[in-house]
PDB file of C-alpha atoms in Angstrom:
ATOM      1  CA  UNK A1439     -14.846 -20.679  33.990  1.00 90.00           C
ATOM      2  CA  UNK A1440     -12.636 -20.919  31.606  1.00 94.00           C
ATOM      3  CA  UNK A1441     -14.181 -23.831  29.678  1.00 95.00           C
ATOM      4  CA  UNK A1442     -17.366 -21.834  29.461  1.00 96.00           C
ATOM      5  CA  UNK A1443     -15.621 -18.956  28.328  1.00 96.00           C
ATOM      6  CA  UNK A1444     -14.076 -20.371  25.369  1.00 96.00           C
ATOM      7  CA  UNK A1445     -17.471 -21.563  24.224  1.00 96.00           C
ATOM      8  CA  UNK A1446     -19.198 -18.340  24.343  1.00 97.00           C
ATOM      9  CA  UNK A1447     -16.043 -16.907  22.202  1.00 97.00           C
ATOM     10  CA  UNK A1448     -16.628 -19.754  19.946  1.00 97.00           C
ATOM     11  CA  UNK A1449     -20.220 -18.968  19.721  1.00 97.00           C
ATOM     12  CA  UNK A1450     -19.388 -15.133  19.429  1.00 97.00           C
ATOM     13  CA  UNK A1451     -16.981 -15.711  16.623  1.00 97.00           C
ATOM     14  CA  UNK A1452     -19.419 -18.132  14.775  1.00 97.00           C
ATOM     15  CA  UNK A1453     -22.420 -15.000  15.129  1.00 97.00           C
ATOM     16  CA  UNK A1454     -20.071 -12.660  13.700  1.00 96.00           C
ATOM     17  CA  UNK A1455     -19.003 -14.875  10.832  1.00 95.00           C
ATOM     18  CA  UNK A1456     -22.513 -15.392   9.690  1.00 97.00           C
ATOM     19  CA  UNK A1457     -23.317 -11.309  10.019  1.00 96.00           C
ATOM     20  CA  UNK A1458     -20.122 -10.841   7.879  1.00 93.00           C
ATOM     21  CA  UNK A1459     -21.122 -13.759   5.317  1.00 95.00           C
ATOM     22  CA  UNK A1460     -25.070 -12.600   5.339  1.00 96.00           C
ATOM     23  CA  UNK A1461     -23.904  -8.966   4.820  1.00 95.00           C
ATOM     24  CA  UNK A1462     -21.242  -9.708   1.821  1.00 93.00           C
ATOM     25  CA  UNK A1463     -24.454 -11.817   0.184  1.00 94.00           C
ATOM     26  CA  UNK A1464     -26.667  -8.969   0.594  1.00 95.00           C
ATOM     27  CA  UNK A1465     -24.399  -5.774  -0.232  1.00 95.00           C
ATOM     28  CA  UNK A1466     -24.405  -4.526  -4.273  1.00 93.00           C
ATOM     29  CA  UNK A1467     -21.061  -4.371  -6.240  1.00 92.00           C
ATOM     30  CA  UNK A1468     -20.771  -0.739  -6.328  1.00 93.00           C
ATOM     31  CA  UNK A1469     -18.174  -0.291  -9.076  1.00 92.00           C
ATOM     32  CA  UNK A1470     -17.588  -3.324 -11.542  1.00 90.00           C
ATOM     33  CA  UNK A1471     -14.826  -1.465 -13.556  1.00 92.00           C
ATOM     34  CA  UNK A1472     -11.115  -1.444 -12.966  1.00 90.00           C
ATOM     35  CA  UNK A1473      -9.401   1.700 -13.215  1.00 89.00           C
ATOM     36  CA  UNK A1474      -9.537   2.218 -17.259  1.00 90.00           C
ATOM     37  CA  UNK A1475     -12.767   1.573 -17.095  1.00 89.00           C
ATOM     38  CA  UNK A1476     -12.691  -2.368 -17.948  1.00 91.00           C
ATOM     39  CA  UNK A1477     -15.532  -3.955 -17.146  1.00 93.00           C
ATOM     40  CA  UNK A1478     -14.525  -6.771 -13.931  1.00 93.00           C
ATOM     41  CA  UNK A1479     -16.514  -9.598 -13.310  1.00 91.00           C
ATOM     42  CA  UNK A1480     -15.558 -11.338  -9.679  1.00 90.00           C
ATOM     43  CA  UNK A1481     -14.826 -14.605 -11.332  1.00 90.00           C
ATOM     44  CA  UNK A1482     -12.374 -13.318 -13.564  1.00 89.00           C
ATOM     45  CA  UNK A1483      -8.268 -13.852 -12.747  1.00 89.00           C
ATOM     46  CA  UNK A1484      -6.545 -12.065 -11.046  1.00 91.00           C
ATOM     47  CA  UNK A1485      -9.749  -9.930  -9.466  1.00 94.00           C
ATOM     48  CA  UNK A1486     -10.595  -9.523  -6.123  1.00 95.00           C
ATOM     49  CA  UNK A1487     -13.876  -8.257  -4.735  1.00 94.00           C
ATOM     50  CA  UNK A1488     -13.492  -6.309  -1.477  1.00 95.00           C
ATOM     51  CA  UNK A1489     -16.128  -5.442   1.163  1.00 94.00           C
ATOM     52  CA  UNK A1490     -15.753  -2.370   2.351  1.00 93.00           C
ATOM     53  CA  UNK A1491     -18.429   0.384   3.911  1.00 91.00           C
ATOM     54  CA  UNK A1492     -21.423  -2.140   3.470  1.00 91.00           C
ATOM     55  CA  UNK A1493     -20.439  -2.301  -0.452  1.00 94.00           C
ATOM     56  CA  UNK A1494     -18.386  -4.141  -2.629  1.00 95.00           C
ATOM     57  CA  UNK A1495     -15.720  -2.943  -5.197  1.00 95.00           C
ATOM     58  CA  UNK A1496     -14.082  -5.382  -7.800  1.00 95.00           C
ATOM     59  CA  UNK A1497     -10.318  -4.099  -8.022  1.00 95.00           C
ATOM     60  CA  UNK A1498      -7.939  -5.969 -10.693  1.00 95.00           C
ATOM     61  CA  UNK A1499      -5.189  -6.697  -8.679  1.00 95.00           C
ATOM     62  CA  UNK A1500      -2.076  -4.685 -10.890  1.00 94.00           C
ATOM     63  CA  UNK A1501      -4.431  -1.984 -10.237  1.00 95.00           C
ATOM     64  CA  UNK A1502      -4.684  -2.494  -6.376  1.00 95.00           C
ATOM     65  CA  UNK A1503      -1.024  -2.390  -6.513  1.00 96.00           C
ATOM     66  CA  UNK A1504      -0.557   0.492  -7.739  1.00 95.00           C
ATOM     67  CA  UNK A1505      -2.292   1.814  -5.361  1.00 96.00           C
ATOM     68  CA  UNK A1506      -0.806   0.711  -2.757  1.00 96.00           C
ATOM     69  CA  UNK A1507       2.796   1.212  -3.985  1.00 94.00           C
ATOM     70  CA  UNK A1508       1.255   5.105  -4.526  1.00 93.00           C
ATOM     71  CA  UNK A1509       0.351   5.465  -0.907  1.00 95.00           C
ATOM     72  CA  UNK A1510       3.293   3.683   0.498  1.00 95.00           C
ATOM     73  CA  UNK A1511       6.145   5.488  -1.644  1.00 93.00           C
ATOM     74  CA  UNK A1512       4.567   8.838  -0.805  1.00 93.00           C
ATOM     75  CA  UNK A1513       7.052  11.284  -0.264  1.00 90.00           C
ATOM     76  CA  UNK A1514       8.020  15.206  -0.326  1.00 88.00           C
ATOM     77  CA  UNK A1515      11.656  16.316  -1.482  1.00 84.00           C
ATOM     78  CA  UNK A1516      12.333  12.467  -1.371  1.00 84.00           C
ATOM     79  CA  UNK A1517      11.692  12.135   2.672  1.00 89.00           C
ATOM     80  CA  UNK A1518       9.213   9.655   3.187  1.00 91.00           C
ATOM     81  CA  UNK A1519       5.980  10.173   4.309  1.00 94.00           C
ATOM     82  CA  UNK A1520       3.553   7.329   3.607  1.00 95.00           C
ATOM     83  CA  UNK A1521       0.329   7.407   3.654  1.00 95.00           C
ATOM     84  CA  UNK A1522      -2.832   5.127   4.721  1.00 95.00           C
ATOM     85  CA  UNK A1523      -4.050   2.896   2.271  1.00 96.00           C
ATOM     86  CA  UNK A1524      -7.303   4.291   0.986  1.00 96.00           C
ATOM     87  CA  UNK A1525     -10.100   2.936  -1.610  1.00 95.00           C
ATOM     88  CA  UNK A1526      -9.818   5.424  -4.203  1.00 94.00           C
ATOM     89  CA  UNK A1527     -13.554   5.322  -4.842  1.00 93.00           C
ATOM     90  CA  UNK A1528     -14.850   6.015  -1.128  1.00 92.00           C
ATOM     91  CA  UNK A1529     -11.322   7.596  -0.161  1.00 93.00           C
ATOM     92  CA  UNK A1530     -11.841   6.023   2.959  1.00 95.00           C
ATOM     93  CA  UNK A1531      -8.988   3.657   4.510  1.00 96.00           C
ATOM     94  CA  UNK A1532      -8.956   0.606   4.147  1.00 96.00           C
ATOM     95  CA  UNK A1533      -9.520  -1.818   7.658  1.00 95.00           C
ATOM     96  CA  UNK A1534      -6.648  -4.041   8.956  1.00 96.00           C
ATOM     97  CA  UNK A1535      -8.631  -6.795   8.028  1.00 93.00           C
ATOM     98  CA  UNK A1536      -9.263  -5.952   4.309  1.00 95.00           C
ATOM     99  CA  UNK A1537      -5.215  -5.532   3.922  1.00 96.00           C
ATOM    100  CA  UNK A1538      -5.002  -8.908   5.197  1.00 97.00           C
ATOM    101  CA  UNK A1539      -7.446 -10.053   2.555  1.00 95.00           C
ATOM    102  CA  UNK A1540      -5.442  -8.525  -0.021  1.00 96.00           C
ATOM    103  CA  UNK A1541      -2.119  -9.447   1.148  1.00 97.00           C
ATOM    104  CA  UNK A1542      -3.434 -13.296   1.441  1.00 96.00           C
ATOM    105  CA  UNK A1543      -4.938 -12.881  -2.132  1.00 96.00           C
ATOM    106  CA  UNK A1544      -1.712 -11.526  -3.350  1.00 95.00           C
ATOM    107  CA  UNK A1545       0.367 -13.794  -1.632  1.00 95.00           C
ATOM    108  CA  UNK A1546      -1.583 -17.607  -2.654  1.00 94.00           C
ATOM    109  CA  UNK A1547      -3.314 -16.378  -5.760  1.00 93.00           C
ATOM    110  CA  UNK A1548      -1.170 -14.251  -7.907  1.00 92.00           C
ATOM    111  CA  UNK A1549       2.536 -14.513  -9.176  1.00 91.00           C
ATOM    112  CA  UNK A1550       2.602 -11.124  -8.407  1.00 93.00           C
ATOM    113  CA  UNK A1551       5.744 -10.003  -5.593  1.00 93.00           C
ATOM    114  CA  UNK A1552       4.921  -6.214  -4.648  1.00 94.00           C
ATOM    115  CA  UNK A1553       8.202  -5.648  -2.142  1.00 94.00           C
ATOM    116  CA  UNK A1554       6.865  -2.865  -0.467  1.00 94.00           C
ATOM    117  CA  UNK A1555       2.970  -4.687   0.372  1.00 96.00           C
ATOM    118  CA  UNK A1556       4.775  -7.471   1.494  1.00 96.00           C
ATOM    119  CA  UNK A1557       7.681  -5.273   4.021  1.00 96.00           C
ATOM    120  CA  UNK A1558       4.229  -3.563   5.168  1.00 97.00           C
ATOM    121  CA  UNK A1559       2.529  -6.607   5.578  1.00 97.00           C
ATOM    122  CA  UNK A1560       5.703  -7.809   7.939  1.00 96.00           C
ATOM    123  CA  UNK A1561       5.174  -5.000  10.830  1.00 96.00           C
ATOM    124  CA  UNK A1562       1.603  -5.821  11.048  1.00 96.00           C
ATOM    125  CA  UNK A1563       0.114  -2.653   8.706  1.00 96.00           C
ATOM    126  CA  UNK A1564       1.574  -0.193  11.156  1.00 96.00           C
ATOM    127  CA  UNK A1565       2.988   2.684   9.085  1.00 95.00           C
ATOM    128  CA  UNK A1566       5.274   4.139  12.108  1.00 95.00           C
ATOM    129  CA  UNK A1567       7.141   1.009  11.698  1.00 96.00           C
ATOM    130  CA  UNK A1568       7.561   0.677   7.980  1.00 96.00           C
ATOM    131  CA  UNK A1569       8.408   4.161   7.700  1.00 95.00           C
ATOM    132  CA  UNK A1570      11.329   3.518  10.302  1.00 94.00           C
ATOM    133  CA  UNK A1571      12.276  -0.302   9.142  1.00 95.00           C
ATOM    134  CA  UNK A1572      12.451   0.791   5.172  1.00 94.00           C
ATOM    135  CA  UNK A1573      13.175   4.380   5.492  1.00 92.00           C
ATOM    136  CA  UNK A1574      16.186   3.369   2.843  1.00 92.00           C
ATOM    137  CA  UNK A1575      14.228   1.250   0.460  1.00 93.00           C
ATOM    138  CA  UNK A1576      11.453   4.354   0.388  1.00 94.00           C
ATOM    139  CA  UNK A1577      13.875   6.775  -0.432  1.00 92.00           C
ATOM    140  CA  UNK A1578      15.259   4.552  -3.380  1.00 92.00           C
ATOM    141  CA  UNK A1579      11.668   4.111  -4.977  1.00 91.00           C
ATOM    142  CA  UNK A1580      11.113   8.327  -4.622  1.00 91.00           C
ATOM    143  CA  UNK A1581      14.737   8.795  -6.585  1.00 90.00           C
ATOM    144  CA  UNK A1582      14.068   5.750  -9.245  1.00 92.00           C
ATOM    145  CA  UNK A1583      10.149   7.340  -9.611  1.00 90.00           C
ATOM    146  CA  UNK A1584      11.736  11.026  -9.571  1.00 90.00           C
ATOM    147  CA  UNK A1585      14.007  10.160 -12.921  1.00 91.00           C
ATOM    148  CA  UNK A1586      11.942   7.650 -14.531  1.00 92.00           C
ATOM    149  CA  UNK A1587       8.848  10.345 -14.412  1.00 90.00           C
ATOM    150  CA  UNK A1588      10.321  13.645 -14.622  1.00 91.00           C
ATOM    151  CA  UNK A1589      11.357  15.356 -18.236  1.00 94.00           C
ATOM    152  CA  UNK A1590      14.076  15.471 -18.963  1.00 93.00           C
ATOM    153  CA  UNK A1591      14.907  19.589 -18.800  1.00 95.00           C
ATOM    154  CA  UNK A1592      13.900  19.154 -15.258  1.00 93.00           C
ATOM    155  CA  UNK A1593      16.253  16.213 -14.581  1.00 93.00           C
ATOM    156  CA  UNK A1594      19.071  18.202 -16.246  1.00 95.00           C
ATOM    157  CA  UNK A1595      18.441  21.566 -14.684  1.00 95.00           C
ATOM    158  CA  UNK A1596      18.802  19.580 -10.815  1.00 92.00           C
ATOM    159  CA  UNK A1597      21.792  17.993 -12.657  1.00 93.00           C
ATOM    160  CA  UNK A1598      23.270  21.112 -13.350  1.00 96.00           C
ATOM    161  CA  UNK A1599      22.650  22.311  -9.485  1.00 94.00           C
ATOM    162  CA  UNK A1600      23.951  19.412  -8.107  1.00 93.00           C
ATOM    163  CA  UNK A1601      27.386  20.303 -10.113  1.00 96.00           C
ATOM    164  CA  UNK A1602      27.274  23.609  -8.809  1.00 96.00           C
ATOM    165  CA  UNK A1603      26.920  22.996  -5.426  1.00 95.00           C
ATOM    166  CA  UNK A1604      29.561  20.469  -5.192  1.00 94.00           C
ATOM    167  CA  UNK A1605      32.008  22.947  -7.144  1.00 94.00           C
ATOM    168  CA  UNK A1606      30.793  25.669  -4.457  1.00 94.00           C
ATOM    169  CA  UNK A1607      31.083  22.921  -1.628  1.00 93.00           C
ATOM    170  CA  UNK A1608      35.142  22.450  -2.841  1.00 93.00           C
ATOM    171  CA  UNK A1609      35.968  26.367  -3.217  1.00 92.00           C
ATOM    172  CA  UNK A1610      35.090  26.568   0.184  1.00 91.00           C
ATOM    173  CA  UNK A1611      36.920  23.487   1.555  1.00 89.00           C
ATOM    174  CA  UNK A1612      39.926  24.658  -0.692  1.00 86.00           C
ATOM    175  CA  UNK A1613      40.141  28.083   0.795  1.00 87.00           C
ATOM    176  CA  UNK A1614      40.027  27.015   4.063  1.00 87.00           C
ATOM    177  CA  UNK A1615      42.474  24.915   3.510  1.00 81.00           C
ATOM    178  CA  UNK A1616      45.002  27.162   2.929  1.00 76.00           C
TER     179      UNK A1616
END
């Protein structure tokens, strides 16, 4: 039984292979442009082409990155709150299996080392997990992004309210304390 099952797996596996190979032959490249509006031609470096909804997108791969770092540093008053992946054409999530592409393209074709791709790429895509196993890392990417992107009045009016909360904080441990 056994025997016979592992050939009709093997045969299964095969079928589906050749549906995914015929279909990624057949399907149009929807958008040939990377995200200034470059024109991307799959055999270029550092491009990928990904299959995704019956269509294929050509993605330079700082670009894909970005992306990706976007989604996974999302956060709201610097609590962490990633998101899914998405294509940002479609804004439809990307499959398991298309991270995998893109990790293994990362990983063998590019000198590129995105830290947070790879840490999500380590607890199998599941965002539950990376949220809980990098919950410290996440918060030092929203504090880095926070004062390398804000102006500068911001930064120095939350400056200015940190000092006078910890001045508050010590009036009120110095009265009680005497």
């Amino acid at each position: 039984f056994i025997r016979y099952f592992c050939k009709i797996q093997k045969v299964y596996h095969t079928l589906n292979r050749f549906a995914y190979h015929y279909k990624f032959k057949k399907a149009k490249i929807v958008v040939n442009s990377d995200m200034c509006l470059n024109e991307l031609t799959p055999n270029d470096k550092n491009v990928i082409c990904i299959f995704h909804n019956n269509s294929k997108y050509l993605f330079h791969i700082n670009d894909l990155i970005k992306i990706i770092n976007c989604a996974l540093t999302n956060s709201h008053m610097h609590f962490s709150e990633p998101k899914c992946i998405k294509n940002p054409y479609d804004n439809m999530p990307f499959q398991k299996s298309t991270l995998y592409n893109i990790y293994f393209y990362i990983r063998y074709k590019t000198d590129y080392y995105p830290e947070l791709f790879f840490k999500f790429f380590s607890v199998d895509f599941n965002l539950t997990a990376f949220k809980i196993n990098n919950e410290y890392v996440l918060r030092e990417y929203s504090i880095k992004h926070f004062v390398e992107n804000s102006p500068s009045n911001i930064l120095i009016d939350e400056i200015k309210g940190m000092i006078d909360f910890y001045n508050q904080y010590c009036r009120q441990l110095f009265l009680r304390s005497r």
